Coordinates of C-alpha atoms in Angstrom, one line a residue:
M1 CA -1.1 139.7 115.4
L2 CA -0.8 136.8 113.0
G3 CA -4.1 136.7 111.1
S4 CA -6.8 137.3 113.7
K5 CA -4.9 136.0 116.7
A6 CA -3.0 138.5 119.0
Y7 CA 0.3 137.7 120.7
P8 CA 1.4 140.1 123.5
M9 CA 4.6 142.0 123.0
S10 CA 7.0 142.9 125.7
G11 CA 10.0 145.3 125.8
T12 CA 13.4 143.7 125.1
G13 CA 15.4 146.2 127.2
N14 CA 16.5 148.2 124.2
P15 CA 14.7 151.5 123.6
N16 CA 11.7 151.3 121.3
E17 CA 12.3 147.5 120.8
Y18 CA 9.6 144.9 121.5
S19 CA 9.2 141.2 120.8
A20 CA 6.5 138.6 120.7
T21 CA 6.6 134.8 120.4
I22 CA 4.3 132.8 118.2
P23 CA 4.2 129.1 119.1
A24 CA 5.2 126.9 116.2
N25 CA 1.9 125.0 116.2
E26 CA 0.0 128.3 115.8
V27 CA 2.0 129.6 112.8
T28 CA -0.3 130.0 109.7
S29 CA 0.1 131.7 106.3
D30 CA -1.1 135.3 107.0
D31 CA -0.1 138.9 107.5
L32 CA 2.0 140.0 110.6
V33 CA 0.4 143.1 112.0
V34 CA 1.5 145.3 114.9
V35 CA -1.4 147.0 116.7
A36 CA -0.4 149.9 119.0
T37 CA -2.8 151.9 121.1
C38 CA -1.9 155.6 121.0
N39 CA -4.1 158.2 122.9
G40 CA -6.9 155.6 123.0
N41 CA -6.8 154.8 119.3
D42 CA -5.6 151.6 117.8
E43 CA -3.1 151.9 115.0
S44 CA -2.4 148.9 112.8
T45 CA 0.8 148.5 110.8
T46 CA 1.5 145.4 108.6
I47 CA 5.1 144.5 109.1
G48 CA 5.3 141.4 107.0
S49 CA 3.7 138.1 106.2
V50 CA 4.2 134.4 106.8
T51 CA 3.9 132.1 103.8
L52 CA 3.8 128.4 104.3
Y53 CA 4.3 126.0 101.4
D54 CA 2.5 122.8 101.0
P55 CA 4.2 119.8 99.6
I56 CA 1.2 117.6 98.8
G57 CA 0.6 114.6 96.7
R58 CA -1.0 111.3 96.3
I59 CA 0.8 107.9 96.2
T60 CA -0.7 105.7 93.4
D61 CA 0.2 102.5 91.8
S62 CA 2.0 103.2 88.4
I63 CA 0.0 100.5 86.6
T64 CA -3.5 100.7 88.1
H65 CA -3.3 104.3 89.1
Q66 CA -5.2 103.4 92.3
P67 CA -4.1 104.8 95.7
V68 CA -1.5 102.8 97.6
A69 CA -3.2 102.2 100.9
E70 CA -1.0 102.8 104.0
A71 CA 2.0 104.1 102.0
T72 CA 4.2 105.8 104.6
V73 CA 5.4 109.2 103.4
T74 CA 8.3 110.7 105.4
L75 CA 9.3 114.3 105.3
Y76 CA 13.0 115.5 105.3
Q77 CA 14.6 118.9 105.3
V78 CA 18.0 119.8 103.8
P79 CA 19.5 122.1 106.6
D80 CA 21.0 125.4 105.5
W81 CA 19.7 125.2 102.0
L82 CA 17.3 127.7 100.4
A83 CA 14.6 127.4 97.7
K84 CA 15.6 129.0 94.4
T85 CA 13.8 132.3 93.9
G86 CA 13.6 132.2 90.1
P87 CA 15.0 130.6 87.0
Q88 CA 18.2 132.7 87.1
D89 CA 19.0 131.8 90.7
T90 CA 22.4 130.0 90.6
R91 CA 23.4 130.4 94.2
P92 CA 25.1 127.4 95.8
N93 CA 23.1 125.3 98.3
T94 CA 19.7 126.0 96.7
C95 CA 17.1 123.6 95.5
Q96 CA 14.5 123.8 92.7
S97 CA 11.2 125.4 93.7
D98 CA 7.9 126.4 92.1
N99 CA 9.4 129.8 91.5
S100 CA 12.5 128.5 89.6
K101 CA 10.6 126.4 87.0
T102 CA 7.7 127.2 84.7
A103 CA 4.2 125.7 85.5
G104 CA 3.9 122.2 84.2
E105 CA 7.7 121.8 83.7
A106 CA 9.1 118.6 85.2
W107 CA 11.2 118.7 88.3
N108 CA 14.8 118.2 87.1
Q109 CA 17.0 118.8 90.2
P110 CA 17.2 115.7 92.4
A111 CA 17.0 116.4 96.1
P112 CA 20.4 116.2 97.9
T113 CA 19.3 113.2 100.0
T114 CA 22.7 112.7 101.5
L115 CA 22.3 116.0 103.3
G116 CA 18.6 115.5 104.4
M117 CA 17.5 115.1 107.9
L118 CA 14.3 113.7 109.3
V119 CA 12.2 116.7 110.3
N120 CA 12.2 117.4 114.1
T121 CA 8.6 118.6 114.6
D122 CA 9.4 120.0 118.0
A123 CA 11.9 122.5 116.5
T124 CA 10.5 123.2 113.0
V125 CA 7.3 124.8 111.8
V126 CA 5.5 121.7 110.3
I127 CA 1.7 121.5 110.1
P128 CA 0.5 118.9 110.9
R129 CA 3.2 118.3 113.6
I130 CA 4.2 114.9 112.3
N131 CA 7.1 113.8 110.1
Q132 CA 5.3 110.7 108.7
Q133 CA 1.9 110.2 107.2
A134 CA 0.0 107.1 106.0
A135 CA -3.5 107.2 104.5
D136 CA -5.8 104.7 102.8
D137 CA -6.5 107.3 100.0
G138 CA -2.8 107.8 99.3
Y139 CA -2.9 111.5 100.0
Y140 CA -0.2 113.3 102.0
G141 CA 0.6 116.9 102.7
W142 CA 2.2 119.5 105.0
N143 CA 2.4 123.2 105.4
L144 CA 6.0 124.4 105.7
F145 CA 8.2 127.5 105.6
P146 CA 10.4 128.1 102.5
G147 CA 13.4 125.8 102.3
C148 CA 14.5 122.6 100.7
W149 CA 12.4 119.6 101.6
Y150 CA 11.8 116.1 100.1
V151 CA 9.8 113.1 100.9
T152 CA 10.4 109.3 100.8
V153 CA 7.7 106.7 100.4
E154 CA 7.5 103.1 101.6
A155 CA 4.7 100.7 101.0
S156 CA 4.3 97.0 101.5
G157 CA 4.7 95.1 98.2
Y158 CA 6.5 98.0 96.5
S159 CA 10.2 98.7 96.0

C-alpha cells in the first residue's frame, strides 16, 4: 500500500520475494506498507516511505512585484546527480538542497545547466505530469522525488 491505496503483489519466481508496481501518476508522499494475511489476520509492516519535494514559487516583476502573467516555467533534471544530504556533504555530482543550507540562507550553488535535461514526464515521477507551466497569478510548482532539479522562466517583454 502507498497511503490508503493497495497495489497487488505477485511472486517474482524467487523464494519469499514479491513485487508490486505503482504507476508513476499515482505516486504520492506517504508510507509504504505491506499487508499480509496470515491465518485470517491482516498484519501490516511499514517498509519505507516516499517523499516528494515541491519546487514552488511565484514569478513576479522585480520592480512592481506584481505577478508576471503567462510566464512559462520549464522544469529540468540533472541526470545522475543527487541532492546534498547536509552542510558537510561534499560528494561529487551533488547539488544544494534544503538539507544542505540553513533556513533563510540564500542559494549559492548555481545549477549545472549544461547537464540538465528537459523532464520526460512519461519516464519520471512528476506531479503534475507536465514539464512546463504558465499561470496568470505567476505561481508554479511540482512534486518530485529527491534529485537535482532547476527551472527556467520565459515571459514576453522580459529578458
